[in-house]
Amino acid sequence: MNIKNVSIKNIKVQQNIILQKIFDVSSTPTPNAAHIQQITETLVKAVTTIEKICFQQQVTPAKLTSSSRQIYSWMKFLTDECNLQLHLRSTSYVRQIAKEILSTHGQASIEVMIEFTNLALLYKGKKSSNVAKIVINEGFINASEEVLQAVVKSALLGNSQASTRLIRSFASSSEYSDVLLELDLIAEVIAENAQGKFYNLHHLFDKLNYEYFAANLVKPRLAWSQINTYRKFGHYETARDRVVISLTLDDANIPEFVAEFVLYHELLHKYHGIKWVQGRRMVHTKEFRVYESRFKLYKEASVWLKKLASSQRP
């Protein structure tokens, strides 16, 4: 039986309410903990309601309509405290920059509205005589102040060569693609099945744990994605202690050591954790790269992944 995709009634209205709450709380660089808790509770309630509706319809969130799935994934993403903190920090900074730019151009009376969301574009801006609204792709929540400044300038004043270069450079980074992949996989991982058609992630983990972690690493949840990815082949979700490996690698034509290397890379994220530098989340530190290069077939695996990334198209 072909089950029809499920649309969640009023989900966009609910998202707008949450966006407004986030914007209100972001009026200060150090938001009140109680206000953050209220936003978290609103997000969790909305996500739980959506998941309950899916359960009643005997489907998973992967069977939501495209627009409902996009908003659900965004809400679920922000239930992670780390993601919400980054989202609030970036919203606050962009709000401040937008006001400064408008003031400099004699437009201090114009109201500002800032949104970070699961957007198809990098950003979009709309300005009238009363309101300036900037909507930015969620992938920018971990961007530097310099990059966010470039986005605001482009949205309010139009593109410049320098701003465009900064924005495009960040949009090509792993910090940006990590967020987008996590948003994609939140709804797409419909079954945590570690046994693929060709490779078993439990077996690969046991081998890596023994060889590189002295068998001391606690096994995270392991899953193959339900979609092929073309730029990034794995992801570690801290909040769920889950490693998701791209279905692209579960292929007889791809050597086992390539899938091993991607899994090893994601396990290093679990092992090293997240470092914070000047309010930004840093995951690929120098120490991380040193450990990564210890993989026995590091160069060969890297070549394979570059070849896959360049040869495959979504």
Short mmCIF file of C-alpha atoms in Angstrom, two decimals:
data_model
loop_
_atom_site.label_atom_id
_atom_site.label_comp_id
_atom_site.label_asym_id
_atom_site.label_seq_id
_atom_site.Cartn_x
_atom_site.Cartn_y
_atom_site.Cartn_z
CA MET A 1 0.00 0.00 0.00
CA ASN A 2 1.33 3.41 -0.98
CA ILE A 3 0.96 5.74 2.02
CA LYS A 4 0.24 9.36 1.17
CA ASN A 5 2.64 11.97 2.56
CA VAL A 6 1.34 13.64 5.71
CA SER A 7 0.90 17.40 5.96
CA ILE A 8 0.88 18.99 9.44
CA LYS A 9 -1.84 21.61 9.82
CA ASN A 10 -0.68 25.05 11.03
CA ILE A 11 2.99 23.96 11.24
CA LYS A 12 4.12 27.18 9.51
CA VAL A 13 2.12 29.25 12.01
CA GLN A 14 3.82 27.37 14.84
CA GLN A 15 7.25 28.00 13.30
CA ASN A 16 6.52 31.72 12.99
CA ILE A 17 5.54 31.87 16.67
CA ILE A 18 8.84 30.20 17.62
CA LEU A 19 10.84 32.50 15.33
CA GLN A 20 9.23 35.54 16.95
CA LYS A 21 10.05 34.21 20.44
CA ILE A 22 13.66 33.62 19.40
CA PHE A 23 13.89 37.11 17.95
CA ASP A 24 12.45 38.66 21.12
CA VAL A 25 14.91 36.75 23.35
CA SER A 26 17.83 37.72 21.09
CA SER A 27 17.48 41.39 22.00
CA THR A 28 20.40 40.82 24.37
CA PRO A 29 23.68 38.94 23.64
CA THR A 30 23.19 37.01 26.92
CA PRO A 31 19.55 35.84 26.96
CA ASN A 32 17.72 35.00 30.17
CA ALA A 33 17.99 31.26 30.96
CA ALA A 34 14.30 31.06 31.82
CA HIS A 35 13.35 32.51 28.41
CA ILE A 36 15.62 30.00 26.63
CA GLN A 37 13.96 27.22 28.62
CA GLN A 38 10.54 28.44 27.49
CA ILE A 39 11.63 28.29 23.85
CA THR A 40 13.03 24.78 24.35
CA GLU A 41 9.77 23.63 25.93
CA THR A 42 7.77 25.11 23.02
CA LEU A 43 10.03 23.33 20.52
CA VAL A 44 9.86 19.99 22.32
CA LYS A 45 6.05 20.23 22.60
CA ALA A 46 5.73 20.99 18.87
CA VAL A 47 8.09 18.17 17.86
CA THR A 48 6.35 15.67 20.17
CA THR A 49 2.96 16.62 18.72
CA ILE A 50 4.21 16.11 15.15
CA GLU A 51 5.76 12.74 16.02
CA LYS A 52 2.51 11.68 17.71
CA ILE A 53 0.54 12.60 14.56
CA CYS A 54 3.00 10.54 12.47
CA PHE A 55 2.64 7.60 14.85
CA GLN A 56 -1.16 7.76 14.61
CA GLN A 57 -0.87 7.77 10.80
CA GLN A 58 1.56 4.82 11.06
CA VAL A 59 4.35 6.72 9.31
CA THR A 60 7.66 8.29 10.31
CA PRO A 61 8.61 11.99 9.89
CA ALA A 62 10.31 10.97 6.62
CA LYS A 63 6.79 10.62 5.18
CA LEU A 64 5.82 14.21 5.93
CA THR A 65 5.25 16.51 2.95
CA SER A 66 8.36 18.43 1.92
CA SER A 67 7.33 21.68 3.63
CA SER A 68 6.18 19.97 6.85
CA ARG A 69 9.32 17.81 6.98
CA GLN A 70 11.55 20.85 6.51
CA ILE A 71 9.96 22.70 9.45
CA TYR A 72 9.83 19.56 11.64
CA SER A 73 13.56 18.96 11.05
CA TRP A 74 14.31 22.60 11.92
CA MET A 75 12.34 22.37 15.17
CA LYS A 76 13.96 19.05 16.13
CA PHE A 77 17.40 20.50 15.34
CA LEU A 78 16.81 23.37 17.77
CA THR A 79 15.77 21.06 20.62
CA ASP A 80 19.53 20.43 20.92
CA GLU A 81 20.71 23.03 23.46
CA CYS A 82 24.00 23.59 21.62
CA ASN A 83 22.20 24.33 18.34
CA LEU A 84 19.72 26.66 20.01
CA GLN A 85 22.52 28.60 21.73
CA LEU A 86 24.32 29.11 18.41
CA HIS A 87 21.05 30.10 16.75
CA LEU A 88 20.32 32.70 19.44
CA ARG A 89 23.86 34.09 19.40
CA SER A 90 23.85 34.55 15.62
CA THR A 91 20.35 36.06 15.63
CA SER A 92 21.44 38.57 18.28
CA TYR A 93 24.58 39.53 16.36
CA VAL A 94 22.83 39.90 12.99
CA ARG A 95 20.13 41.99 14.64
CA GLN A 96 22.78 44.31 16.10
CA ILE A 97 24.66 44.63 12.79
CA ALA A 98 21.48 45.31 10.81
CA LYS A 99 20.50 48.13 13.18
CA GLU A 100 23.98 49.66 12.95
CA ILE A 101 23.97 49.57 9.14
CA LEU A 102 20.49 51.11 8.91
CA SER A 103 21.45 53.80 11.42
CA THR A 104 24.59 54.64 9.41
CA HIS A 105 22.38 55.14 6.32
CA GLY A 106 19.94 57.40 8.16
CA GLN A 107 17.31 54.67 8.48
CA ALA A 108 17.39 54.08 12.25
CA SER A 109 13.58 54.22 12.45
CA ILE A 110 13.20 51.09 10.29
CA GLU A 111 12.27 48.00 12.35
CA VAL A 112 14.41 44.91 11.94
CA MET A 113 13.29 41.26 11.82
CA ILE A 114 15.89 38.46 11.68
CA GLU A 115 15.22 34.77 11.02
CA PHE A 116 17.56 31.78 10.71
CA THR A 117 15.66 28.87 9.21
CA ASN A 118 15.79 25.79 6.97
CA LEU A 119 15.96 27.81 3.74
CA ALA A 120 16.62 26.74 0.14
CA LEU A 121 18.62 29.94 -0.49
CA LEU A 122 21.70 31.18 1.37
CA TYR A 123 19.78 34.26 2.51
CA LYS A 124 17.14 36.73 1.40
CA GLY A 125 16.40 40.30 2.39
CA LYS A 126 13.39 42.55 2.00
CA LYS A 127 13.26 46.22 3.01
CA SER A 128 10.39 48.67 3.00
CA SER A 129 10.10 52.15 4.48
CA ASN A 130 9.07 50.61 7.81
CA VAL A 131 10.60 47.12 8.10
CA ALA A 132 13.78 45.32 7.05
CA LYS A 133 13.51 41.54 7.17
CA ILE A 134 16.52 39.25 6.70
CA VAL A 135 16.05 35.46 6.46
CA ILE A 136 19.27 33.43 6.63
CA ASN A 137 19.95 29.75 6.01
CA GLU A 138 20.34 27.79 9.28
CA GLY A 139 23.74 26.63 7.99
CA PHE A 140 25.15 30.07 8.94
CA ILE A 141 24.54 29.72 12.72
CA ASN A 142 28.20 28.85 13.28
CA ALA A 143 29.55 31.49 10.90
CA SER A 144 32.06 34.06 12.10
CA GLU A 145 31.00 37.64 12.80
CA GLU A 146 32.80 38.69 9.61
CA VAL A 147 30.72 36.31 7.48
CA LEU A 148 27.46 37.29 9.18
CA GLN A 149 28.34 40.95 8.61
CA ALA A 150 28.81 40.20 4.90
CA VAL A 151 25.38 38.51 4.76
CA VAL A 152 23.66 41.50 6.39
CA LYS A 153 25.41 44.00 4.10
CA SER A 154 24.43 41.98 1.02
CA ALA A 155 20.82 41.61 2.20
CA LEU A 156 20.37 45.31 3.02
CA LEU A 157 22.72 47.09 0.62
CA GLY A 158 23.20 44.66 -2.25
CA ASN A 159 26.09 42.37 -3.21
CA SER A 160 29.71 43.43 -3.24
CA GLN A 161 32.64 41.36 -4.45
CA ALA A 162 34.18 41.10 -0.96
CA SER A 163 30.91 40.09 0.75
CA THR A 164 30.04 37.56 -1.94
CA ARG A 165 33.50 35.95 -1.63
CA LEU A 166 33.14 35.59 2.16
CA ILE A 167 29.60 34.19 1.95
CA ARG A 168 30.45 31.66 -0.77
CA SER A 169 33.59 30.56 1.03
CA PHE A 170 31.66 29.79 4.21
CA ALA A 171 28.86 28.08 2.24
CA SER A 172 31.54 25.68 0.91
CA SER A 173 32.84 24.82 4.40
CA SER A 174 32.20 21.74 6.51
CA GLU A 175 30.73 23.95 9.27
CA TYR A 176 27.96 24.93 6.87
CA SER A 177 27.38 21.52 5.28
CA ASP A 178 27.39 19.79 8.70
CA VAL A 179 24.29 21.74 9.73
CA LEU A 180 22.50 21.09 6.43
CA LEU A 181 23.25 17.37 6.57
CA GLU A 182 22.01 17.12 10.15
CA LEU A 183 18.78 18.86 9.13
CA ASP A 184 18.40 16.44 6.20
CA LEU A 185 19.07 13.34 8.28
CA ILE A 186 16.79 14.19 11.22
CA ALA A 187 13.74 13.05 9.26
CA GLU A 188 15.46 10.81 6.73
CA VAL A 189 16.90 8.26 9.16
CA ILE A 190 13.73 6.23 9.45
CA ALA A 191 15.31 3.10 10.89
CA GLU A 192 18.54 2.82 12.82
CA ASN A 193 19.80 -0.14 10.85
CA ALA A 194 23.55 -0.70 11.16
CA GLN A 195 23.44 -3.63 8.71
CA GLY A 196 23.72 -2.34 5.17
CA LYS A 197 23.60 -4.38 1.98
CA PHE A 198 27.38 -4.78 2.01
CA TYR A 199 28.80 -3.40 5.27
CA ASN A 200 27.79 -3.77 8.91
CA LEU A 201 28.57 -0.66 10.97
CA HIS A 202 28.70 -2.67 14.22
CA HIS A 203 31.50 -4.82 12.79
CA LEU A 204 33.37 -1.77 11.50
CA PHE A 205 33.00 -0.04 14.87
CA ASP A 206 34.35 -3.03 16.81
CA LYS A 207 37.39 -3.18 14.53
CA LEU A 208 38.09 0.58 14.79
CA ASN A 209 37.49 0.67 18.54
CA TYR A 210 40.08 -2.07 19.07
CA GLU A 211 42.66 -0.59 16.67
CA TYR A 212 42.44 3.12 17.51
CA PHE A 213 40.67 3.56 20.86
CA ALA A 214 42.08 0.61 22.86
CA ALA A 215 38.52 -0.78 22.94
CA ASN A 216 37.57 2.00 25.38
CA LEU A 217 35.11 4.01 23.26
CA VAL A 218 31.47 3.51 24.20
CA LYS A 219 29.55 2.50 21.09
CA PRO A 220 27.21 5.25 19.81
CA ARG A 221 24.01 4.50 17.94
CA LEU A 222 24.94 3.54 14.38
CA ALA A 223 22.83 3.97 11.27
CA TRP A 224 23.01 4.06 7.51
CA SER A 225 21.20 7.05 6.04
CA GLN A 226 18.19 6.50 3.81
CA ILE A 227 19.56 8.92 1.22
CA ASN A 228 22.73 9.21 -0.83
CA THR A 229 24.85 12.26 -0.07
CA TYR A 230 27.35 13.81 -2.41
CA ARG A 231 29.60 16.16 -0.46
CA LYS A 232 29.68 14.73 3.04
CA PHE A 233 29.54 11.06 3.88
CA GLY A 234 28.98 10.91 7.61
CA HIS A 235 27.69 12.85 10.58
CA TYR A 236 27.90 12.58 14.38
CA GLU A 237 24.87 13.88 16.27
CA THR A 238 26.06 14.80 19.76
CA ALA A 239 22.61 15.16 21.33
CA ARG A 240 21.54 11.68 20.20
CA ASP A 241 25.00 10.07 20.40
CA ARG A 242 24.40 8.76 16.90
CA VAL A 243 26.68 8.28 13.91
CA VAL A 244 24.95 8.31 10.53
CA ILE A 245 26.92 7.10 7.52
CA SER A 246 25.84 7.93 3.98
CA LEU A 247 24.18 5.16 2.01
CA THR A 248 26.55 6.12 -0.81
CA LEU A 249 29.32 4.12 0.91
CA ASP A 250 27.31 0.90 1.28
CA ASP A 251 28.41 -0.28 -2.13
CA ALA A 252 30.35 -3.33 -3.32
CA ASN A 253 32.43 -1.07 -5.57
CA ILE A 254 33.70 0.98 -2.63
CA PRO A 255 36.48 -0.61 -0.54
CA GLU A 256 35.66 -1.36 3.09
CA PHE A 257 38.50 0.90 4.31
CA VAL A 258 36.70 3.94 2.82
CA ALA A 259 33.57 3.30 4.91
CA GLU A 260 35.87 2.56 7.86
CA PHE A 261 37.64 5.89 7.49
CA VAL A 262 34.39 7.88 7.42
CA LEU A 263 33.16 6.03 10.50
CA TYR A 264 36.53 6.63 12.20
CA HIS A 265 36.29 10.37 11.41
CA GLU A 266 32.82 10.55 13.01
CA LEU A 267 33.96 8.55 16.04
CA LEU A 268 36.72 11.12 16.55
CA HIS A 269 33.98 13.75 16.93
CA LYS A 270 32.54 11.68 19.77
CA TYR A 271 36.00 11.09 21.28
CA HIS A 272 37.22 14.71 21.14
CA GLY A 273 33.92 16.51 21.70
CA ILE A 274 33.27 20.14 20.79
CA LYS A 275 35.69 22.98 21.47
CA TRP A 276 34.42 26.56 21.77
CA VAL A 277 36.63 29.38 20.52
CA GLN A 278 35.33 32.96 20.82
CA GLY A 279 31.73 31.78 20.82
CA ARG A 280 32.15 29.54 17.78
CA ARG A 281 31.87 25.77 17.70
CA MET A 282 35.12 24.18 16.53
CA VAL A 283 35.11 20.48 15.71
CA HIS A 284 38.07 20.07 13.33
CA THR A 285 40.85 21.26 15.64
CA LYS A 286 44.58 20.66 15.03
CA GLU A 287 44.47 17.83 17.57
CA PHE A 288 41.50 16.30 15.71
CA ARG A 289 43.41 16.41 12.39
CA VAL A 290 46.46 14.75 13.98
CA TYR A 291 44.31 11.84 15.19
CA GLU A 292 42.52 11.64 11.84
CA SER A 293 45.82 11.28 9.96
CA ARG A 294 46.68 8.21 12.09
CA PHE A 295 44.21 6.12 10.11
CA LYS A 296 46.33 3.44 8.43
CA LEU A 297 45.01 4.13 4.89
CA TYR A 298 44.39 7.86 5.41
CA LYS A 299 45.76 9.04 2.03
CA GLU A 300 44.07 6.29 0.03
CA ALA A 301 40.69 6.87 1.74
CA SER A 302 40.96 10.64 1.23
CA VAL A 303 41.59 10.15 -2.48
CA TRP A 304 38.56 7.85 -2.74
CA LEU A 305 36.27 10.36 -1.02
CA LYS A 306 37.46 13.23 -3.20
CA LYS A 307 36.82 11.09 -6.27
CA LEU A 308 33.32 10.21 -5.04
CA ALA A 309 32.49 13.83 -4.23
CA SER A 310 33.60 15.05 -7.67
CA SER A 311 32.11 12.21 -9.74
CA GLN A 312 28.63 12.00 -8.17
CA ARG A 313 25.87 14.51 -8.70
CA PRO A 314 22.65 14.86 -6.68
#
